[in-house]
Every structure is written in C-alpha cells, then in structure tokens.
Amino acid sequence: MANKSTTLSEVALAANVSPMTASRAINNRSGVSRETREHVLKIAADLGYVVNRAAQKLSGGKSHIIGVIATDPGNQYTASLIAGISDAAWESGYETLIYAHVVREKRPSGSVMQLLRQISDGVIAVLPMEYGYLGELASTSIPIITIDQRGKHAEFPSIAADAYDGARGAVKHLIELGHRRIGYITGDERLASAKDRHRAYVDTMAQQGLGRDAALIVKGDFTQKRGFEGAMRLLALADPPTAIFAANDLSAFGAIAAVREAGLRVPDDISVIGFDDIPTASQFYPPLTTVRQPIHQIGRAAVNTLLARIAGIEPASPQVILPTELILRASTAACRSRA
C-alpha cells in the first residue's frame, strides 16, 4: 500500500542512489541518466512519494512548473500552442499545469488563480480576451507572458505572429492570380489580430488600385458557422467575388461549404484562402491555401521568454513578433472570367 508520508531519503535508499540524485531525477534536472531517472521515478511511484511543489516555493526554491491559462482548449490553434509550450517546458526541465477555461465570458475561479500563484514559477496566458484573468495575476510578483494579447494589460511581454503582413500576403496572392472582386470574412474584431488582418485587406486592396467596396466585407467571428453565413451573403451579391479571404481557417472551411451549397466549386469558380494553418487545413478538401502562423514556435518562444523572466532577465522588447508564411494548396487558382 502506498505511504503518503514517504520521504525523499527513503526513495533514495530504495533506489540505491544518493538523496541528491533522487532529487535531480524526481525534479527532472540535469546530471542524471535517463535509465537512472526512470528507475528512481518508478521507485517513487511504488512508494507513493509525492512532491510538495508549494512547499518548494515557500522555502525559496523553484517548483519547476509553468502555469498555462487557456480559453477554447478544443480549438486546434489553442491545442497546438499548448503542445509547443509543453514541449519546450519539458526540454527545459519544467512541467506544465494547464487551466483550460471553456466558458470564455466567465470570470476565473479565485481558487484556481491562487493555485497557479502558489505552485507555478510563472504563467503563460493564452487569452485573446482575458475577462479578468490577468487582473487577478497582475497584483502578484509572478512572471507572466501573454500570447497575442494587446489589451489593457499590455505591460506583460507578449508573443504573436505578424497578422498584418500575413494577411497582406494572402490578399496579394489572390490579386496575382488575377482576382479583382475579393470578398473578406472578418474575425472577431474585439481582438487586435483580427483588426490587423482587416486593416491589411483594406490597405492591400487600395494599394493595388481596387478601391473599397463595403459589400465585399462581411462580419465573422472566427467560427465555421459565421464563415458559412458570411460566404452565403457574398455569393448572393449581384456581382459576387471570384475569391474569398477568410480571417482564419475555420471561417474558410465554412466559406468552402457555402460555395458547395451554392452549386459552385473551389477553386474552379471561387478561390478561398484562410489564415493559421491549423492541422485540418492540409487534410480538408480541397486542401486549404492559407497563411501559416508558427503556432508551435509561438508556444516555444513564450516558454523561453518566461524562463528568462523567472531568471530575472527582462526581454529586450515587450512584444515578440514572429513571421508568417503563405502556404499554397489547392483552394486557390487563377481567376476565370465569367461568361
């Protein structure tokens, strides 16, 4: 039977290693071979040894845990970010404690926020709209890094992709294919990244001498449902677009479904391009042309920045912007003149 009062010394004795080696193995620190680490961890599990991370912090040490707060955990973008965070944390000898908050508009639980403060060495916040989370943490000294968050707590270092440049590249690609009537399905424009993509669409169309037709811009919210509805409105125009740029991949999926619903084909009749390059984008039919955000790398950069802050090193810039990449697939093609 497991004994919850098992000590580190007892684990070391049973594993036939020194207490220092046992500590290094259990806390995933360097200086221990993989075989020894696995042996010590097995002995610790058999004996029911439990690491008291809070006690480690209270004694002035490090818990070697990174807290992550995320909304929309089922979203592929968020899931990819968390994967990048977890991989980078593990490689640096840290574990992740993830609080996935599924109800975005609900304020954070005080007990959960207290747990993050007590146990984590630092927190990464994946909160496009933070609903009080950062406010709860701002009064503490715990280091905080945000992902693509430029709200009222802009004092926290933030990691993001270049949404403006990426969207600009998407629109230019469609123009180079000969499209002149290009529809745009917006994202949730409460978010800075959505505003950047909208601004890039307007600017690029104007720079190419295509003017601004308000009917070609329809409201979306980054969901497939609103992408479908927005595309249906565009297709119903007296002079519909020959191409659609959707503010994210989910909206683009909805747009493609709307094109099919209208009895048309992608890209033969209408080209569609998205933004993000979530895993489903390459598996969709037709495979989606999109703007790739380096989602996994954003998560890694957040960990590296957070670990520097934990070590007392302030970032050179309050915001790290990573480049995007246009990924060409089968959902875009040269514009065909209408009869």
mmCIF file of C-alpha atoms in Angstrom:
data_model
loop_
_atom_site.group_PDB
_atom_site.id
_atom_site.type_symbol
_atom_site.label_atom_id
_atom_site.label_comp_id
_atom_site.label_asym_id
_atom_site.label_seq_id
_atom_site.Cartn_x
_atom_site.Cartn_y
_atom_site.Cartn_z
ATOM 1 C CA MET A 1 0.000 0.000 0.000
ATOM 2 C CA ALA A 2 1.267 3.487 -0.864
ATOM 3 C CA ASN A 3 2.564 5.513 2.045
ATOM 4 C CA LYS A 4 1.862 9.216 1.540
ATOM 5 C CA SER A 5 4.461 10.153 4.155
ATOM 6 C CA THR A 6 7.316 8.549 2.246
ATOM 7 C CA THR A 7 10.396 10.786 2.321
ATOM 8 C CA LEU A 8 12.915 11.567 -0.384
ATOM 9 C CA SER A 9 15.611 9.784 1.651
ATOM 10 C CA GLU A 10 13.521 6.605 1.686
ATOM 11 C CA VAL A 11 13.099 6.805 -2.081
ATOM 12 C CA ALA A 12 16.870 7.257 -2.495
ATOM 13 C CA LEU A 13 17.605 4.290 -0.208
ATOM 14 C CA ALA A 14 15.171 2.009 -2.054
ATOM 15 C CA ALA A 15 16.596 3.085 -5.423
ATOM 16 C CA ASN A 16 20.180 2.676 -4.186
ATOM 17 C CA VAL A 17 21.129 6.257 -5.134
ATOM 18 C CA SER A 18 22.087 9.345 -3.171
ATOM 19 C CA PRO A 19 19.339 11.752 -1.981
ATOM 20 C CA MET A 20 20.778 14.403 -4.361
ATOM 21 C CA THR A 21 20.484 12.033 -7.342
ATOM 22 C CA ALA A 22 16.938 11.118 -6.306
ATOM 23 C CA SER A 23 16.042 14.798 -6.077
ATOM 24 C CA ARG A 24 17.512 15.536 -9.502
ATOM 25 C CA ALA A 25 15.651 12.608 -11.057
ATOM 26 C CA ILE A 26 12.282 13.468 -9.495
ATOM 27 C CA ASN A 27 12.577 17.173 -10.347
ATOM 28 C CA ASN A 28 13.710 16.445 -13.932
ATOM 29 C CA ARG A 29 17.042 18.235 -13.519
ATOM 30 C CA SER A 30 20.260 17.613 -15.394
ATOM 31 C CA GLY A 31 23.061 15.361 -14.208
ATOM 32 C CA VAL A 32 21.040 12.132 -14.176
ATOM 33 C CA SER A 33 20.980 9.485 -16.897
ATOM 34 C CA ARG A 34 17.673 8.514 -18.486
ATOM 35 C CA GLU A 35 17.896 4.997 -17.037
ATOM 36 C CA THR A 36 18.527 6.279 -13.503
ATOM 37 C CA ARG A 37 15.724 8.832 -13.788
ATOM 38 C CA GLU A 38 13.236 6.179 -14.903
ATOM 39 C CA HIS A 39 14.391 3.821 -12.129
ATOM 40 C CA VAL A 40 14.013 6.491 -9.418
ATOM 41 C CA LEU A 41 10.618 7.595 -10.726
ATOM 42 C CA LYS A 42 9.369 4.004 -10.682
ATOM 43 C CA ILE A 43 10.551 3.513 -7.095
ATOM 44 C CA ALA A 44 8.982 6.837 -6.080
ATOM 45 C CA ALA A 45 5.669 5.835 -7.670
ATOM 46 C CA ASP A 46 5.753 2.409 -5.999
ATOM 47 C CA LEU A 47 6.368 4.004 -2.604
ATOM 48 C CA GLY A 48 3.727 6.683 -3.139
ATOM 49 C CA TYR A 49 6.169 9.576 -2.885
ATOM 50 C CA VAL A 50 4.524 12.927 -3.636
ATOM 51 C CA VAL A 51 6.491 16.099 -4.425
ATOM 52 C CA ASN A 52 5.208 19.095 -2.468
ATOM 53 C CA ARG A 53 5.686 21.819 -5.086
ATOM 54 C CA ALA A 54 4.104 24.526 -2.954
ATOM 55 C CA ALA A 55 6.488 23.752 -0.113
ATOM 56 C CA GLN A 56 9.398 24.028 -2.518
ATOM 57 C CA LYS A 57 8.318 27.538 -3.481
ATOM 58 C CA LEU A 58 7.641 28.613 0.090
ATOM 59 C CA SER A 59 11.144 27.547 1.035
ATOM 60 C CA GLY A 60 12.556 29.870 -1.611
ATOM 61 C CA GLY A 61 13.118 27.252 -4.270
ATOM 62 C CA LYS A 62 11.565 26.662 -7.665
ATOM 63 C CA SER A 63 8.654 24.362 -8.339
ATOM 64 C CA HIS A 64 9.773 23.866 -11.947
ATOM 65 C CA ILE A 65 6.153 24.174 -13.045
ATOM 66 C CA ILE A 66 4.828 26.594 -15.657
ATOM 67 C CA GLY A 67 1.176 27.508 -15.330
ATOM 68 C CA VAL A 68 -0.892 27.876 -18.504
ATOM 69 C CA ILE A 69 -4.310 29.548 -18.656
ATOM 70 C CA ALA A 70 -6.187 28.971 -21.909
ATOM 71 C CA THR A 71 -9.686 29.527 -23.235
ATOM 72 C CA ASP A 72 -11.156 27.423 -26.059
ATOM 73 C CA PRO A 73 -8.975 24.370 -25.272
ATOM 74 C CA GLY A 74 -10.703 22.360 -28.010
ATOM 75 C CA ASN A 75 -9.679 24.850 -30.685
ATOM 76 C CA GLN A 76 -6.873 23.455 -32.881
ATOM 77 C CA TYR A 77 -4.971 26.730 -32.669
ATOM 78 C CA THR A 78 -5.011 26.670 -28.851
ATOM 79 C CA ALA A 79 -4.192 22.963 -28.730
ATOM 80 C CA SER A 80 -1.156 23.484 -30.986
ATOM 81 C CA LEU A 81 0.016 26.372 -28.813
ATOM 82 C CA ILE A 82 -0.233 24.263 -25.668
ATOM 83 C CA ALA A 83 1.703 21.479 -27.380
ATOM 84 C CA GLY A 84 4.513 23.917 -28.206
ATOM 85 C CA ILE A 85 4.527 25.226 -24.641
ATOM 86 C CA SER A 86 4.578 21.730 -23.129
ATOM 87 C CA ASP A 87 7.388 20.505 -25.419
ATOM 88 C CA ALA A 88 9.623 23.499 -24.701
ATOM 89 C CA ALA A 89 8.903 23.344 -20.971
ATOM 90 C CA TRP A 90 9.774 19.649 -20.783
ATOM 91 C CA GLU A 91 13.019 20.157 -22.674
ATOM 92 C CA SER A 92 13.956 22.845 -20.142
ATOM 93 C CA GLY A 93 13.220 20.650 -17.135
ATOM 94 C CA TYR A 94 9.785 22.115 -16.432
ATOM 95 C CA GLU A 95 6.317 20.629 -16.270
ATOM 96 C CA THR A 96 3.089 22.402 -17.221
ATOM 97 C CA LEU A 97 -0.050 22.900 -15.160
ATOM 98 C CA ILE A 98 -2.864 23.749 -17.585
ATOM 99 C CA TYR A 99 -6.084 25.510 -16.613
ATOM 100 C CA ALA A 100 -8.410 25.191 -19.605
ATOM 101 C CA HIS A 101 -11.325 27.576 -19.121
ATOM 102 C CA VAL A 102 -14.115 26.604 -21.506
ATOM 103 C CA VAL A 103 -16.568 29.407 -20.651
ATOM 104 C CA ARG A 104 -14.790 32.469 -22.021
ATOM 105 C CA GLU A 105 -17.121 35.098 -20.556
ATOM 106 C CA LYS A 106 -16.985 33.676 -17.017
ATOM 107 C CA ARG A 107 -14.520 35.244 -14.603
ATOM 108 C CA PRO A 108 -11.733 32.992 -13.331
ATOM 109 C CA SER A 109 -12.114 30.910 -10.198
ATOM 110 C CA GLY A 110 -10.272 32.503 -7.274
ATOM 111 C CA SER A 111 -9.140 29.101 -6.001
ATOM 112 C CA VAL A 112 -7.619 28.186 -9.376
ATOM 113 C CA MET A 113 -5.808 31.516 -9.644
ATOM 114 C CA GLN A 114 -4.460 31.070 -6.115
ATOM 115 C CA LEU A 115 -3.228 27.588 -7.010
ATOM 116 C CA LEU A 116 -1.377 28.935 -10.056
ATOM 117 C CA ARG A 117 0.279 31.632 -7.947
ATOM 118 C CA GLN A 118 1.307 29.183 -5.231
ATOM 119 C CA ILE A 119 2.607 26.370 -7.402
ATOM 120 C CA SER A 120 3.846 27.925 -10.656
ATOM 121 C CA ASP A 121 7.151 29.686 -11.173
ATOM 122 C CA GLY A 122 5.461 31.683 -13.941
ATOM 123 C CA VAL A 123 2.317 31.764 -16.066
ATOM 124 C CA ILE A 124 1.655 31.800 -19.821
ATOM 125 C CA ALA A 125 -1.746 33.252 -20.672
ATOM 126 C CA VAL A 126 -3.453 32.192 -23.922
ATOM 127 C CA LEU A 127 -6.253 34.710 -23.527
ATOM 128 C CA PRO A 128 -7.338 36.714 -26.576
ATOM 129 C CA MET A 129 -9.960 38.288 -24.308
ATOM 130 C CA GLU A 130 -8.821 37.947 -20.750
ATOM 131 C CA TYR A 131 -12.034 38.513 -18.717
ATOM 132 C CA GLY A 132 -10.186 39.413 -15.535
ATOM 133 C CA TYR A 133 -7.584 36.648 -15.519
ATOM 134 C CA LEU A 134 -4.611 38.967 -15.932
ATOM 135 C CA GLY A 135 -6.107 41.417 -13.486
ATOM 136 C CA GLU A 136 -6.147 38.656 -10.887
ATOM 137 C CA LEU A 137 -2.470 37.894 -11.526
ATOM 138 C CA ALA A 138 -1.240 41.460 -12.032
ATOM 139 C CA SER A 139 -1.096 42.207 -8.310
ATOM 140 C CA THR A 140 1.421 39.411 -7.714
ATOM 141 C CA SER A 141 5.107 39.216 -8.494
ATOM 142 C CA ILE A 142 4.787 36.027 -10.542
ATOM 143 C CA PRO A 143 6.207 36.421 -14.077
ATOM 144 C CA ILE A 144 3.513 36.428 -16.797
ATOM 145 C CA ILE A 145 3.804 36.064 -20.580
ATOM 146 C CA THR A 146 0.801 36.512 -22.859
ATOM 147 C CA ILE A 147 0.053 35.111 -26.313
ATOM 148 C CA ASP A 148 -1.200 37.667 -28.843
ATOM 149 C CA GLN A 149 -2.743 39.855 -26.146
ATOM 150 C CA ARG A 150 -2.616 43.603 -26.598
ATOM 151 C CA GLY A 151 -5.358 44.685 -24.233
ATOM 152 C CA LYS A 152 -5.270 46.818 -21.123
ATOM 153 C CA HIS A 153 -2.527 44.643 -19.593
ATOM 154 C CA ALA A 154 -0.032 45.385 -22.342
ATOM 155 C CA GLU A 155 2.662 45.665 -19.666
ATOM 156 C CA PHE A 156 3.103 41.904 -19.836
ATOM 157 C CA PRO A 157 5.511 40.638 -22.509
ATOM 158 C CA SER A 158 3.599 39.134 -25.421
ATOM 159 C CA ILE A 159 4.379 36.684 -28.228
ATOM 160 C CA ALA A 160 2.461 36.881 -31.507
ATOM 161 C CA ALA A 161 2.629 36.254 -35.241
ATOM 162 C CA ASP A 162 2.673 39.101 -37.765
ATOM 163 C CA ALA A 163 -1.048 39.129 -38.581
ATOM 164 C CA TYR A 164 -0.872 42.251 -40.752
ATOM 165 C CA ASP A 165 1.939 41.026 -43.006
ATOM 166 C CA GLY A 166 0.415 37.568 -43.274
ATOM 167 C CA ALA A 167 -2.996 38.906 -44.321
ATOM 168 C CA ARG A 168 -1.348 41.275 -46.769
ATOM 169 C CA GLY A 169 0.407 38.330 -48.394
ATOM 170 C CA ALA A 170 -2.884 36.432 -48.670
ATOM 171 C CA VAL A 171 -4.634 39.278 -50.496
ATOM 172 C CA LYS A 172 -1.634 39.893 -52.775
ATOM 173 C CA HIS A 173 -1.624 36.202 -53.710
ATOM 174 C CA LEU A 174 -5.250 36.415 -54.849
ATOM 175 C CA ILE A 175 -4.568 39.606 -56.803
ATOM 176 C CA GLU A 176 -1.567 37.991 -58.522
ATOM 177 C CA LEU A 177 -3.903 35.191 -59.599
ATOM 178 C CA GLY A 178 -5.995 37.805 -61.418
ATOM 179 C CA HIS A 179 -8.796 38.238 -58.882
ATOM 180 C CA ARG A 180 -10.245 41.738 -58.557
ATOM 181 C CA ARG A 181 -13.501 41.051 -56.712
ATOM 182 C CA ILE A 182 -12.146 39.668 -53.428
ATOM 183 C CA GLY A 183 -14.516 39.154 -50.529
ATOM 184 C CA TYR A 184 -13.362 39.287 -46.918
ATOM 185 C CA ILE A 185 -14.883 37.491 -43.912
ATOM 186 C CA THR A 186 -13.656 39.253 -40.773
ATOM 187 C CA GLY A 187 -12.642 37.709 -37.485
ATOM 188 C CA ASP A 188 -13.775 38.740 -34.017
ATOM 189 C CA GLU A 189 -12.736 42.378 -34.162
ATOM 190 C CA ARG A 190 -12.542 42.750 -30.420
ATOM 191 C CA LEU A 191 -9.106 41.170 -30.960
ATOM 192 C CA ALA A 192 -6.082 43.115 -32.151
ATOM 193 C CA SER A 193 -5.026 40.311 -34.517
ATOM 194 C CA ALA A 194 -8.427 40.390 -36.230
ATOM 195 C CA LYS A 195 -8.178 44.165 -36.646
ATOM 196 C CA ASP A 196 -4.706 43.749 -38.158
ATOM 197 C CA ARG A 197 -5.994 41.268 -40.741
ATOM 198 C CA HIS A 198 -8.926 43.536 -41.657
ATOM 199 C CA ARG A 199 -6.639 46.550 -41.998
ATOM 200 C CA ALA A 200 -4.241 44.561 -44.191
ATOM 201 C CA TYR A 201 -7.088 43.575 -46.523
ATOM 202 C CA VAL A 202 -8.281 47.175 -46.893
ATOM 203 C CA ASP A 203 -4.763 48.573 -47.328
ATOM 204 C CA THR A 204 -3.678 45.981 -49.890
ATOM 205 C CA MET A 205 -6.812 46.348 -51.998
ATOM 206 C CA ALA A 206 -6.344 50.131 -52.021
ATOM 207 C CA GLN A 207 -2.638 49.890 -52.848
ATOM 208 C CA GLN A 208 -3.479 47.712 -55.833
ATOM 209 C CA GLY A 209 -5.993 50.279 -57.082
ATOM 210 C CA LEU A 210 -9.016 48.094 -56.351
ATOM 211 C CA GLY A 211 -10.750 50.625 -54.141
ATOM 212 C CA ARG A 212 -13.087 49.703 -51.316
ATOM 213 C CA ASP A 213 -16.451 48.021 -51.787
ATOM 214 C CA ALA A 214 -18.179 47.724 -48.416
ATOM 215 C CA ALA A 215 -20.397 44.923 -49.754
ATOM 216 C CA LEU A 216 -17.322 42.689 -50.098
ATOM 217 C CA ILE A 217 -16.599 42.829 -46.346
ATOM 218 C CA VAL A 218 -18.853 40.657 -44.165
ATOM 219 C CA LYS A 219 -18.753 40.149 -40.433
ATOM 220 C CA GLY A 220 -17.398 36.916 -38.988
ATOM 221 C CA ASP A 221 -16.160 35.765 -35.596
ATOM 222 C CA PHE A 222 -13.516 33.099 -36.367
ATOM 223 C CA THR A 223 -16.125 30.288 -36.343
ATOM 224 C CA GLN A 224 -17.031 27.926 -39.182
ATOM 225 C CA LYS A 225 -20.716 28.798 -38.805
ATOM 226 C CA ARG A 226 -20.158 32.522 -39.316
ATOM 227 C CA GLY A 227 -17.773 31.760 -42.176
ATOM 228 C CA PHE A 228 -20.567 29.845 -43.905
ATOM 229 C CA GLU A 229 -23.087 32.632 -43.307
ATOM 230 C CA GLY A 230 -20.669 35.330 -44.468
ATOM 231 C CA ALA A 231 -19.818 33.482 -47.669
ATOM 232 C CA MET A 232 -23.505 32.968 -48.445
ATOM 233 C CA ARG A 233 -24.012 36.738 -48.219
ATOM 234 C CA LEU A 234 -21.079 37.328 -50.548
ATOM 235 C CA LEU A 235 -22.357 34.785 -53.070
ATOM 236 C CA ALA A 236 -25.780 36.442 -53.042
ATOM 237 C CA LEU A 237 -24.370 39.771 -54.312
ATOM 238 C CA ALA A 238 -25.370 40.924 -57.782
ATOM 239 C CA ASP A 239 -21.644 40.904 -58.620
ATOM 240 C CA PRO A 240 -20.207 38.210 -56.310
ATOM 241 C CA PRO A 241 -16.488 37.854 -55.629
ATOM 242 C CA THR A 242 -14.258 35.467 -57.537
ATOM 243 C CA ALA A 243 -12.188 34.885 -54.396
ATOM 244 C CA ILE A 244 -12.753 34.947 -50.622
ATOM 245 C CA PHE A 245 -10.197 35.669 -47.926
ATOM 246 C CA ALA A 246 -11.351 34.389 -44.532
ATOM 247 C CA ALA A 247 -9.748 35.697 -41.344
ATOM 248 C CA ASN A 248 -8.946 32.168 -40.141
ATOM 249 C CA ASP A 249 -9.069 28.573 -41.340
ATOM 250 C CA LEU A 250 -12.312 27.682 -39.575
ATOM 251 C CA SER A 251 -14.054 30.570 -41.346
ATOM 252 C CA ALA A 252 -12.515 29.397 -44.618
ATOM 253 C CA PHE A 253 -13.933 25.901 -44.082
ATOM 254 C CA GLY A 254 -17.362 27.468 -43.644
ATOM 255 C CA ALA A 255 -16.860 29.525 -46.802
ATOM 256 C CA ILE A 256 -15.983 26.420 -48.832
ATOM 257 C CA ALA A 257 -19.125 24.694 -47.534
ATOM 258 C CA ALA A 258 -21.166 27.723 -48.651
ATOM 259 C CA VAL A 259 -19.623 27.619 -52.132
ATOM 260 C CA ARG A 260 -20.638 23.964 -52.433
ATOM 261 C CA GLU A 261 -24.115 24.768 -51.121
ATOM 262 C CA ALA A 262 -24.452 27.297 -53.942
ATOM 263 C CA GLY A 263 -23.609 24.622 -56.510
ATOM 264 C CA LEU A 264 -20.149 26.078 -57.224
ATOM 265 C CA ARG A 265 -16.650 24.620 -56.998
ATOM 266 C CA VAL A 266 -13.456 25.606 -55.187
ATOM 267 C CA PRO A 267 -11.202 26.763 -56.798
ATOM 268 C CA ASP A 268 -12.722 26.431 -60.287
ATOM 269 C CA ASP A 269 -15.450 29.000 -59.642
ATOM 270 C CA ILE A 270 -14.232 30.716 -56.469
ATOM 271 C CA SER A 271 -10.854 30.686 -54.716
ATOM 272 C CA VAL A 272 -10.752 30.548 -50.910
ATOM 273 C CA ILE A 273 -7.810 31.326 -48.635
ATOM 274 C CA GLY A 274 -7.592 31.127 -44.839
ATOM 275 C CA PHE A 275 -5.239 32.071 -42.018
ATOM 276 C CA ASP A 276 -3.497 29.978 -39.275
ATOM 277 C CA ASP A 277 -2.682 26.651 -40.983
ATOM 278 C CA ILE A 278 -4.243 24.507 -38.285
ATOM 279 C CA PRO A 279 -3.680 20.734 -38.783
ATOM 280 C CA THR A 280 -7.023 20.233 -40.551
ATOM 281 C CA ALA A 281 -6.124 22.773 -43.261
ATOM 282 C CA SER A 282 -3.935 20.313 -45.169
ATOM 283 C CA GLN A 283 -6.480 17.484 -44.769
ATOM 284 C CA PHE A 284 -9.545 19.447 -45.877
ATOM 285 C CA TYR A 285 -10.986 19.085 -49.391
ATOM 286 C CA PRO A 286 -9.703 20.822 -51.284
ATOM 287 C CA PRO A 287 -6.545 21.303 -49.204
ATOM 288 C CA LEU A 288 -6.641 24.886 -47.987
ATOM 289 C CA THR A 289 -4.316 27.622 -49.157
ATOM 290 C CA THR A 290 -3.616 29.602 -46.004
ATOM 291 C CA VAL A 291 -1.239 31.798 -44.050
ATOM 292 C CA ARG A 292 0.792 29.737 -41.620
ATOM 293 C CA GLN A 293 1.257 31.108 -38.154
ATOM 294 C CA PRO A 294 4.238 29.438 -36.464
ATOM 295 C CA ILE A 295 1.885 28.236 -33.718
ATOM 296 C CA HIS A 296 4.220 25.672 -32.173
ATOM 297 C CA GLN A 297 7.115 28.153 -32.253
ATOM 298 C CA ILE A 298 4.963 30.814 -30.577
ATOM 299 C CA GLY A 299 4.467 28.419 -27.678
ATOM 300 C CA ARG A 300 8.192 27.712 -27.525
ATOM 301 C CA ALA A 301 9.055 31.420 -27.639
ATOM 302 C CA ALA A 302 6.644 32.052 -24.781
ATOM 303 C CA VAL A 303 8.418 29.458 -22.646
ATOM 304 C CA ASN A 304 11.873 30.845 -23.450
ATOM 305 C CA THR A 305 10.750 34.384 -22.612
ATOM 306 C CA LEU A 306 9.094 33.228 -19.391
ATOM 307 C CA LEU A 307 12.158 31.269 -18.252
ATOM 308 C CA ALA A 308 14.293 34.352 -18.846
ATOM 309 C CA ARG A 309 11.949 36.409 -16.662
ATOM 310 C CA ILE A 310 11.981 33.724 -13.977
ATOM 311 C CA ALA A 311 15.785 34.045 -14.021
ATOM 312 C CA GLY A 312 15.440 37.824 -13.573
ATOM 313 C CA ILE A 313 16.188 38.760 -17.191
ATOM 314 C CA GLU A 314 13.794 41.239 -18.787
ATOM 315 C CA PRO A 315 13.060 40.779 -22.516
ATOM 316 C CA ALA A 316 14.699 43.206 -24.930
ATOM 317 C CA SER A 317 11.277 44.026 -26.398
ATOM 318 C CA PRO A 318 7.840 43.914 -24.734
ATOM 319 C CA GLN A 319 6.451 42.130 -27.780
ATOM 320 C CA VAL A 320 7.994 39.409 -29.928
ATOM 321 C CA ILE A 321 6.512 39.228 -33.444
ATOM 322 C CA LEU A 322 7.217 36.064 -35.435
ATOM 323 C CA PRO A 323 6.931 35.925 -39.252
ATOM 324 C CA THR A 324 4.152 34.114 -41.107
ATOM 325 C CA GLU A 325 4.356 32.057 -44.302
ATOM 326 C CA LEU A 326 1.980 31.730 -47.241
ATOM 327 C CA ILE A 327 1.179 28.039 -47.818
ATOM 328 C CA LEU A 328 -0.073 27.311 -51.332
ATOM 329 C CA ARG A 329 -2.501 24.415 -51.713
ATOM 330 C CA ALA A 330 -5.450 23.552 -53.951
ATOM 331 C CA SER A 331 -8.159 26.003 -52.801
ATOM 332 C CA THR A 332 -6.839 28.942 -54.877
ATOM 333 C CA ALA A 333 -6.375 29.212 -58.644
ATOM 334 C CA ALA A 334 -6.160 31.776 -61.423
ATOM 335 C CA CYS A 335 -9.312 33.820 -61.904
ATOM 336 C CA ARG A 336 -11.530 32.615 -64.733
ATOM 337 C CA SER A 337 -13.542 35.309 -66.495
ATOM 338 C CA ARG A 338 -17.287 34.905 -66.121
ATOM 339 C CA ALA A 339 -19.458 34.477 -69.163
#
